[in-house]
Short mmCIF file of C-alpha atoms and ligand atoms in Angstrom, two decimals:
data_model
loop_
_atom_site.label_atom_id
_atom_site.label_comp_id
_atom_site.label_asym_id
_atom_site.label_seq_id
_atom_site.Cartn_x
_atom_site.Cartn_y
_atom_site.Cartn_z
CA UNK A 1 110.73 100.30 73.83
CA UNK A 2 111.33 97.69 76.38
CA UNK A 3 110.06 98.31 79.84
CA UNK A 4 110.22 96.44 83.57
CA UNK A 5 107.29 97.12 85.64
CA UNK A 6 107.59 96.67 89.43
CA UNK A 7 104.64 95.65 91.02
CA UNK A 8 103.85 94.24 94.97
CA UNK A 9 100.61 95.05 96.38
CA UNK A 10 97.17 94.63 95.55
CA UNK A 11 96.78 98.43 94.75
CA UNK A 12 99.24 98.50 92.15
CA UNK A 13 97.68 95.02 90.92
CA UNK A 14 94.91 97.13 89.69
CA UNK A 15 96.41 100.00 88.66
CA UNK A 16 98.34 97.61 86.25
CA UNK A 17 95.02 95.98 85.01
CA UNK A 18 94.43 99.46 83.59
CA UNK A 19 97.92 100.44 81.93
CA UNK A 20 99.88 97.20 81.26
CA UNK A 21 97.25 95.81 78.63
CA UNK A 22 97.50 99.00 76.44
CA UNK A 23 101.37 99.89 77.42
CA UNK A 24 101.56 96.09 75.06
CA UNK A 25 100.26 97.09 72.33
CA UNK A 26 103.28 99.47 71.54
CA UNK A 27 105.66 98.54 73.74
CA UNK A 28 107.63 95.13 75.48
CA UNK A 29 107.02 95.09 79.00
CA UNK A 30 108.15 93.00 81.51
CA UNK A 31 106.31 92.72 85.07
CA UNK A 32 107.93 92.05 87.91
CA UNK A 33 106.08 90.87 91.05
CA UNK A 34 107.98 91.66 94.47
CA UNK A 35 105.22 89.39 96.21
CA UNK A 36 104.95 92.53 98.45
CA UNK A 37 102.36 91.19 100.67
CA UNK A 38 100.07 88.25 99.29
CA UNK A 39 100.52 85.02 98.94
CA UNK A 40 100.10 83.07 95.27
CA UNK A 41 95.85 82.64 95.79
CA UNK A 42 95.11 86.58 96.16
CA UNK A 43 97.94 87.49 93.07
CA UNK A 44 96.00 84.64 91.12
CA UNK A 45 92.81 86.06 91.45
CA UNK A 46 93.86 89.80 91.07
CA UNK A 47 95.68 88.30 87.42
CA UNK A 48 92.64 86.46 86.37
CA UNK A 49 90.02 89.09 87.31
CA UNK A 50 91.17 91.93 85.86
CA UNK A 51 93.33 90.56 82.94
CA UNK A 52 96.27 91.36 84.05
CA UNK A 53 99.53 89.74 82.16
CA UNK A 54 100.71 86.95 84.30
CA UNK A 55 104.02 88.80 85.99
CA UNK A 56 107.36 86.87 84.53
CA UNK A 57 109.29 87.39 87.79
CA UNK A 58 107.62 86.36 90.69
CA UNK A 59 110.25 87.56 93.01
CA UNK A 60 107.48 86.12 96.38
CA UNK A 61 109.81 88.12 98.69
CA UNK A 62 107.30 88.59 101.58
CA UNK A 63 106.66 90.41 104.92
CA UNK A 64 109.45 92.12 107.23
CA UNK A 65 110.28 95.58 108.21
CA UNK A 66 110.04 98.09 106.02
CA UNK A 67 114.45 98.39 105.71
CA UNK A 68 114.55 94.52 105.29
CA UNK A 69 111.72 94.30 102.75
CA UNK A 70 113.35 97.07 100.48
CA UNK A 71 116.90 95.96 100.98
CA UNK A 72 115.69 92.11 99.67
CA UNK A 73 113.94 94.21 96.96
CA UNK A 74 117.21 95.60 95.78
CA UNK A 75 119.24 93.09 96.19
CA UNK A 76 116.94 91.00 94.01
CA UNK A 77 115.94 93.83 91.48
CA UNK A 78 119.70 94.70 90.45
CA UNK A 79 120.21 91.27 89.01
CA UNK A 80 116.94 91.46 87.16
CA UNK A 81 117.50 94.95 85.49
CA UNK A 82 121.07 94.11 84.48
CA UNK A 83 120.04 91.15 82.42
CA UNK A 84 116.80 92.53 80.98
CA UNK A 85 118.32 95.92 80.31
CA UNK A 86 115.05 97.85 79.77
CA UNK A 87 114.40 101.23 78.22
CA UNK A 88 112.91 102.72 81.00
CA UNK A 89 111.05 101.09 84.34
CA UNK A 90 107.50 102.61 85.63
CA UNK A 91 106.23 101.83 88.82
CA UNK A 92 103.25 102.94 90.71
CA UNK A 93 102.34 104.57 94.32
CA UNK A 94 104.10 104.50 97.27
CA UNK A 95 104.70 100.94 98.48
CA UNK A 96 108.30 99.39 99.00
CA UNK A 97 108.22 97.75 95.45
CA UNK A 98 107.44 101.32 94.39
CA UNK A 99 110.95 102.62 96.06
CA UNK A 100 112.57 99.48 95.90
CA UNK A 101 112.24 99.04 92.10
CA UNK A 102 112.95 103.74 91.52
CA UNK A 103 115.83 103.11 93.89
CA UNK A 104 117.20 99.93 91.86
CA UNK A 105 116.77 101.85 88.34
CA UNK A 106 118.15 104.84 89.21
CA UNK A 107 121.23 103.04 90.33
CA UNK A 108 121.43 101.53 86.87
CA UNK A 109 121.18 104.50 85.23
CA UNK A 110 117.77 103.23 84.00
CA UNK A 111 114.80 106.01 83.30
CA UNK A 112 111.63 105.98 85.76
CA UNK A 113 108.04 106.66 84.96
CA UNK A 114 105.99 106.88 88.13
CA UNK A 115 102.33 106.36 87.97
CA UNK A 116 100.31 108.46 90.68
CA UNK A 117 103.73 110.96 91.01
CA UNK A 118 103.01 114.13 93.53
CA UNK A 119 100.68 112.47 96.12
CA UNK A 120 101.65 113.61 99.54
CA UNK A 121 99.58 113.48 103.04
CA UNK A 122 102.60 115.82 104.21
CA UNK A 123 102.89 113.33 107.26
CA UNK A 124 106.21 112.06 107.29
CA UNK A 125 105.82 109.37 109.78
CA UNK A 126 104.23 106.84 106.73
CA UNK A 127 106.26 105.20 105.29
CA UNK A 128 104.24 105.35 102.27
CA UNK A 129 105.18 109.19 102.21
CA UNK A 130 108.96 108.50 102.38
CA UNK A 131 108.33 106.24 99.16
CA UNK A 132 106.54 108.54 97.30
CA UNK A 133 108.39 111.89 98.27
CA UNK A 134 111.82 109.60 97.47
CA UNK A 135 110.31 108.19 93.91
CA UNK A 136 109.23 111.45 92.58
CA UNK A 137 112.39 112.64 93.06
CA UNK A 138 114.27 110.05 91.57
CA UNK A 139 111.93 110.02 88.46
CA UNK A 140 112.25 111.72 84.84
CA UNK A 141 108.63 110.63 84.42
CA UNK A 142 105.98 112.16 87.06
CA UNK A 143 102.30 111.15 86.07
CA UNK A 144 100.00 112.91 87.76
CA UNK A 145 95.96 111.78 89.03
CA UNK A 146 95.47 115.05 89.57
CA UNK A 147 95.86 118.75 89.70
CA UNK A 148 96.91 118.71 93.09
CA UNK A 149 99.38 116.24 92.74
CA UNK A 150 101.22 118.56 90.15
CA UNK A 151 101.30 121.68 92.14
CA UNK A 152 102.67 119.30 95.34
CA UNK A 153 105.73 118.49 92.70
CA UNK A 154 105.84 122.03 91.33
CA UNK A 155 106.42 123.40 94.85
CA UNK A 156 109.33 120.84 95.86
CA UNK A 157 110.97 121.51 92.64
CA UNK A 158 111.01 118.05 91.29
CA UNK A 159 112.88 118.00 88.65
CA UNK A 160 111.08 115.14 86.08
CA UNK A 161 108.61 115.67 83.44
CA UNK A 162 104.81 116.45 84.76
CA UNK A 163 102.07 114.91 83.20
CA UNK A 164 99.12 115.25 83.88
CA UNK A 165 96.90 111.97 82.97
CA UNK A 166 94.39 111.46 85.59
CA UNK A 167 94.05 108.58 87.81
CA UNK A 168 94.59 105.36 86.09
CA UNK A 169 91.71 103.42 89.09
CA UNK A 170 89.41 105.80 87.61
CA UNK A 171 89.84 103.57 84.08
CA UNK A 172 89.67 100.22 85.64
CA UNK A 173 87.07 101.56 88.07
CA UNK A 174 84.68 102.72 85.10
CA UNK A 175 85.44 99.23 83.68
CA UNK A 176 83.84 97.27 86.70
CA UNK A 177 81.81 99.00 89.07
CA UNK A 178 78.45 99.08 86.34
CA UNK A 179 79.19 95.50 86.24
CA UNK A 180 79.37 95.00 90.41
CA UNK A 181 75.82 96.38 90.29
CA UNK A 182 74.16 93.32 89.45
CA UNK A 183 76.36 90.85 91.56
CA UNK A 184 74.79 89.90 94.64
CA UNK A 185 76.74 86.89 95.52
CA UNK A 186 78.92 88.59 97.69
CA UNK A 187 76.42 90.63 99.62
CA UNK A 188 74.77 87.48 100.05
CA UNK A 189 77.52 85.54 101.24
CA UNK A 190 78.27 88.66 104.13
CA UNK A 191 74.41 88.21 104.74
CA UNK A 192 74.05 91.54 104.30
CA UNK A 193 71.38 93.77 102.25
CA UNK A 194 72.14 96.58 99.84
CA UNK A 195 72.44 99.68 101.78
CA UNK A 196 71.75 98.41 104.66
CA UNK A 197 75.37 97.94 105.96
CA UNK A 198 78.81 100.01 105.70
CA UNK A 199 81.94 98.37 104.07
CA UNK A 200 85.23 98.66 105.85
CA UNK A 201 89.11 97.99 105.41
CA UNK A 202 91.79 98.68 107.90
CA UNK A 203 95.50 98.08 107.63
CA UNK A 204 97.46 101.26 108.16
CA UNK A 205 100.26 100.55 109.98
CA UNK A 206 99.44 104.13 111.88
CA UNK A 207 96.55 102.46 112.72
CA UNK A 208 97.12 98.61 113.33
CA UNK A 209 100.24 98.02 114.80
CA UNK A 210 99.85 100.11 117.94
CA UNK A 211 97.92 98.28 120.59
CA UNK A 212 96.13 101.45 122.07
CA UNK A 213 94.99 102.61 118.43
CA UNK A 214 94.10 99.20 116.98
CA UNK A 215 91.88 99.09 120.46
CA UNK A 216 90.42 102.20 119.74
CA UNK A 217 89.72 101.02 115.65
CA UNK A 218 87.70 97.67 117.47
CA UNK A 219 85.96 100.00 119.94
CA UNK A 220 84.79 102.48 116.50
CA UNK A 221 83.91 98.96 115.18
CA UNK A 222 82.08 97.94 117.89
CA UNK A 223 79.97 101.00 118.10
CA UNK A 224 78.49 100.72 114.48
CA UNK A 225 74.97 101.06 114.17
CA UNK A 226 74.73 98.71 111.28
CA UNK A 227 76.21 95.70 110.21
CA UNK A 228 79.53 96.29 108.82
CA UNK A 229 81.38 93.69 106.70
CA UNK A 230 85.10 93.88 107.31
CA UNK A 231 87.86 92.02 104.85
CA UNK A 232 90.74 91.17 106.69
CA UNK A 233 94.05 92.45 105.71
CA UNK A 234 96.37 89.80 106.56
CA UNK A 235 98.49 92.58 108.60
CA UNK A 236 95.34 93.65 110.55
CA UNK A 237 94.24 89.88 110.72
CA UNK A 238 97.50 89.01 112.83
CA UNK A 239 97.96 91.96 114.98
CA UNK A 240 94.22 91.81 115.83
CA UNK A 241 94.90 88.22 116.94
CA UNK A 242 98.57 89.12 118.93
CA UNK A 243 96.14 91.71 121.09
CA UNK A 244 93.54 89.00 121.64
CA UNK A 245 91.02 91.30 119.87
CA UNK A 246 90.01 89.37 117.01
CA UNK A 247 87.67 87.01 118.93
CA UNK A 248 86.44 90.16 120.51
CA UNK A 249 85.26 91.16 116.57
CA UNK A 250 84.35 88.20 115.84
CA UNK A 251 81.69 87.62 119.15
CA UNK A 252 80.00 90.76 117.71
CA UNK A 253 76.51 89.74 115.72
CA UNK A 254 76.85 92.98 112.98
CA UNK A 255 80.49 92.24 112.62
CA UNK A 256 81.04 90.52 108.84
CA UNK A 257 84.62 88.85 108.95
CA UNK A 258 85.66 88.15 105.49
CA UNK A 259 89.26 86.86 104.41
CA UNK A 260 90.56 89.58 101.67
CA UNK A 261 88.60 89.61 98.38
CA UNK A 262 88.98 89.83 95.23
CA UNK A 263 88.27 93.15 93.34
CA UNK A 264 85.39 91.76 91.80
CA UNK A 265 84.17 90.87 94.86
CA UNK A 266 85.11 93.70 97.09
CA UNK A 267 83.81 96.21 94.16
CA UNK A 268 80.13 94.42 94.46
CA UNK A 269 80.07 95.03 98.21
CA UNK A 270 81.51 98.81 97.72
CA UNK A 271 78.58 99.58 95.30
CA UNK A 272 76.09 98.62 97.82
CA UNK A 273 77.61 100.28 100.46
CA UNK A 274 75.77 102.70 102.68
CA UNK A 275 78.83 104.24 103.90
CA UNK A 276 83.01 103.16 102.86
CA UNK A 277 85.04 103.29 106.31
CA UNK A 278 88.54 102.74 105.20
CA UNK A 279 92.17 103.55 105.65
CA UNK A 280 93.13 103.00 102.41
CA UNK A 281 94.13 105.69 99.42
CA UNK A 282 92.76 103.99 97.10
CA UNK A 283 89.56 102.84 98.25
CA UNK A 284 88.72 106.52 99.79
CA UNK A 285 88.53 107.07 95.35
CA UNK A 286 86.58 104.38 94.37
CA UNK A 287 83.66 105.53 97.02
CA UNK A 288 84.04 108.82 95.88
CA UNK A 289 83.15 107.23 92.22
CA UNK A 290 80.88 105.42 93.21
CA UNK A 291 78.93 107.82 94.92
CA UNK A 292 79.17 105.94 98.29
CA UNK A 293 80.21 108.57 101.22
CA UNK A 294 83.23 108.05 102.86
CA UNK A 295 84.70 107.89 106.56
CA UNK A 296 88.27 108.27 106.44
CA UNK A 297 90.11 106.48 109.77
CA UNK A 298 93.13 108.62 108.99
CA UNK A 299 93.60 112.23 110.09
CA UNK A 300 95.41 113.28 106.74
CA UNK A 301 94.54 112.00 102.85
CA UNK A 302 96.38 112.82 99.92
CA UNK A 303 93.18 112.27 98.27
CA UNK A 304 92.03 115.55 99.58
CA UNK A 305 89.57 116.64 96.72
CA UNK A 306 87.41 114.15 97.90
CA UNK A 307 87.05 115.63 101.57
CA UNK A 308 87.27 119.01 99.89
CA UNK A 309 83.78 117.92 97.75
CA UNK A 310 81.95 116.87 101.14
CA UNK A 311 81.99 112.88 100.44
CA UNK A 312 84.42 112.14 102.25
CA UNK A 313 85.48 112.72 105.91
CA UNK A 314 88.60 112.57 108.10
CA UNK A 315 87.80 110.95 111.39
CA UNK A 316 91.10 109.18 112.36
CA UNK A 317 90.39 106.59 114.84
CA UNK A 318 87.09 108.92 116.94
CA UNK A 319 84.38 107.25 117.26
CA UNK A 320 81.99 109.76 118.03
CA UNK A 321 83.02 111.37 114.80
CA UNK A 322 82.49 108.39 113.07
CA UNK A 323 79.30 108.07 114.18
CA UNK A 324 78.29 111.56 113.08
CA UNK A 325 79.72 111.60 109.69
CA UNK A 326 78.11 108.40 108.57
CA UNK A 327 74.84 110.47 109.38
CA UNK A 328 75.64 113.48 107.90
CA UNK A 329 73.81 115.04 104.51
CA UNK A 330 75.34 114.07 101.65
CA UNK A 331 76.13 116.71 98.49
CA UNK A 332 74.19 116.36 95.54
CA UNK A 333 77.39 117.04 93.00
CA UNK A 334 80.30 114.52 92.11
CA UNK A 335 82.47 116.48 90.22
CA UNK A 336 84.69 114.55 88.00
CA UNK A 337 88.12 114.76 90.38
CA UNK A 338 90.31 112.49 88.70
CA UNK A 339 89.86 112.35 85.29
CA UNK A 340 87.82 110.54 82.42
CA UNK A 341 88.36 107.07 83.00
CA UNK A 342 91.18 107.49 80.06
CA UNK A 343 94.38 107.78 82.06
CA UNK A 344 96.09 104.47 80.60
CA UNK A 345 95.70 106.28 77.44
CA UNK A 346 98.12 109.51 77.94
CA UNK A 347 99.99 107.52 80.48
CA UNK A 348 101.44 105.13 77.37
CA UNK A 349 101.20 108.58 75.10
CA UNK A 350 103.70 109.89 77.50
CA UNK A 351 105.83 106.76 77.68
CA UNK A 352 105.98 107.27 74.20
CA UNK A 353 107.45 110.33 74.32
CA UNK A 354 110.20 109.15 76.81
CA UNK A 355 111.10 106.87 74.14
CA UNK A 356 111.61 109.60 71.21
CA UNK A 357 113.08 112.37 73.82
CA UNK A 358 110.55 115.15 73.28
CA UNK A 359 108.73 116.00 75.71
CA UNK A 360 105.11 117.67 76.37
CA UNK A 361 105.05 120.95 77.78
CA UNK A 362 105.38 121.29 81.52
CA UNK A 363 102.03 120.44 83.54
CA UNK A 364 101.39 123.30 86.45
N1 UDP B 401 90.58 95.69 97.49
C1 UDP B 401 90.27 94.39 97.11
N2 UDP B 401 89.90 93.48 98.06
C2 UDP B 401 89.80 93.79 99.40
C3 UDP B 401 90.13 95.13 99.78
C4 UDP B 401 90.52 96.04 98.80
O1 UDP B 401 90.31 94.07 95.93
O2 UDP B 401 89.47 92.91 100.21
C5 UDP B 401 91.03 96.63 96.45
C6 UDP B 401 90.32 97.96 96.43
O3 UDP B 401 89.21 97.93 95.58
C7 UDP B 401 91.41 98.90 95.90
C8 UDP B 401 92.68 98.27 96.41
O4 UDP B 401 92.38 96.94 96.74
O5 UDP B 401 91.44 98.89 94.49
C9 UDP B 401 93.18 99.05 97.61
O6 UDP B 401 94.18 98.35 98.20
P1 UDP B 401 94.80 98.75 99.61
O7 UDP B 401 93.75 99.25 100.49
O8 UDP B 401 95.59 97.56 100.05
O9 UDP B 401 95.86 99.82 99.22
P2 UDP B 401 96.05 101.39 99.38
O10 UDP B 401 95.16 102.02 98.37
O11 UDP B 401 95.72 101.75 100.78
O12 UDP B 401 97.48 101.61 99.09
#
């Protein structure tokens, strides 16, 4: 079979590392980068890291609104699918590229597998929850990280295959967090020590583009006990600056600015981590698997096994609470949440079995 694969972000960067490299060796795919968010350095280093296939359509449409970023999407995707005429398209999470490239193949008539179908934070007001409620629904191929996930897509009646395969950041986290155990370079570059310091990202735009909440993110920054190495997200990076807050951060001893990372990199300091503050989905998991407790700044997760299993916390942006859950007693079991580290696997089994027709039974 013949698939296109719409990528963006640096999420679905490494959820690609894990699938794209085995999807090969049975199928033709073709990846398309939207250029979502970074510029040609970050999407160089996420390829070469993680062995990703270098994408063949480097689309490097940019920043904007959320409307204008998925209407250049489609008006650049249609083009793309018409002369490639794949089998089917996948795509993965909930960014605009996600949308963007279900919303293009569905117009085409073109089959959709999404990876990481049925997440929901049930809060309506992100737009990554309008992309992900809207894919799933759009899909005839809903792979699933997790139980959870299914019964969200049972309940709404979605009417695409279920799969369950696991969570395909498990595989490529398996792959490279032994190895991030004995890299010190970046802990030494932060001038930090192993435990001794919490690792943090921030880009939510629930969180950054208000003024009064980004103030009250610096202020929960600010108050850290420890050193705390932050990685800029380019969106955080520039509405810190509009507010006049990033030279605020950056007066502060403890406070590590870093310019993004690469996963090898930001995997290292993760490890090490005493504590993972973070607004991100994805990195809330790969603390959880690495057995580093979590602080969620987010009041809602769809990731909510991990907060059901005690490592991980929902804070939003209170700093008091912050403060208190990075000293709270940790639980001695990690259950295995999301799978065995195997998800590429039945994710290309099931793509498989969108090629012959037949279909497994019914997940949930
Ligand atoms: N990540 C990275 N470098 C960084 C920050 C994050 O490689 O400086 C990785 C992280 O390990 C995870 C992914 O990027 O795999 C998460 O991306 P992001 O937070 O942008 O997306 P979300 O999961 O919130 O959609």
């Amino acid at each position: 079979m013949r698939f296109v694969t719409v990528i963006g972000n640096r999420p679905q960067f490494v959820k690609a590392a894990a699938v794209s490299r085995i999807l090969r060796e049975h199928h033709e795919e073709l990846l398309v980068n939207t250029g979502q968010h970074y510029d040609d350095e970050l999407s160089t280093i996420f390829v070469t890291e993680l062995g990703i296939p270098r994408p063949e359509h480097e689309l490097r449409l940019g920043t904007g609104t959320n409307t204008a970023q998925t209407a250049r999407m489609l008006t650049a995707l249609e083009p793309i699918l018409a002369a490639e005429r794949p089998d089917a398209l996948l795509v993965y999470g909930d960014t605009n590229s996600t949308l963007a490239g279900a919303l293009a193949a569905a117009q085409a008539g073109i089959p959709i597998a999404h990876v990481e179908a049925g997440m929901r934070s049930f809060d309506r007001c992100m737009p990554e929850e309008l992309n992900r409620v809207l894919t799933d629904h759009m899909s005839q191929l809903l792979l699933c990280s997790s139980d959870t996930a299914v019964e969200n897509l049972v309940r709404e009646h979605a009417v695409g295959e279920r799969v369950m395969v696991g969570d395909v950041m498990v595989d490529v986290a398996h792959m490279f967090q032994p190895r991030a155990l004995g890299d010190d370079a970046p802990l030494r570059d932060a001038g930090v020590e192993p435990g001794g310091y919490v690792l943090v990202t921030a880009h939510r735009a629930g969180n950054v583009d208000d003024p009064v909440r980004l103030r009250a993110l610096v202020d929960l920054l600010l108050a850290l006990p420890m050193p705390a190495v932050l990685p800029l997200h380019p969106r955080t990076g520039a509405r810190l600056d509009a507010a006049g807050l990033l030279d605020t951060l950056q007066a502060a001893d403890h406070i590590r600015l870093t310019p993004p990372l690469g996963y090898l990199a930001f995997t290292a300091l993760l490890v090490r981590a005493r504590a993972m503050l973070t607004d991100s989905g994805g990195v809330q998991k790969e603390a959880y698997l690495a057995g580093v407790p979590c602080v969620t700044l987010r009041d809602t997760t769809e990731w909510v096994e991990t907060v059901d299993s005690g490592w991980n916390v929902l804070v939003d942006l209170d700093r008091d609470a912050a403060l208190a859950a990075l000293d709270r007693t940790m639980p001695s079991a990690r259950p295995e949440l999301y799978g065995d580290g195997h998800a590429a696997d039945r994710v290309v089994a099931a793509l498989d079995r969108l090629g012959t027709g037949s279909s497994a039974p019914h997940a949930g």
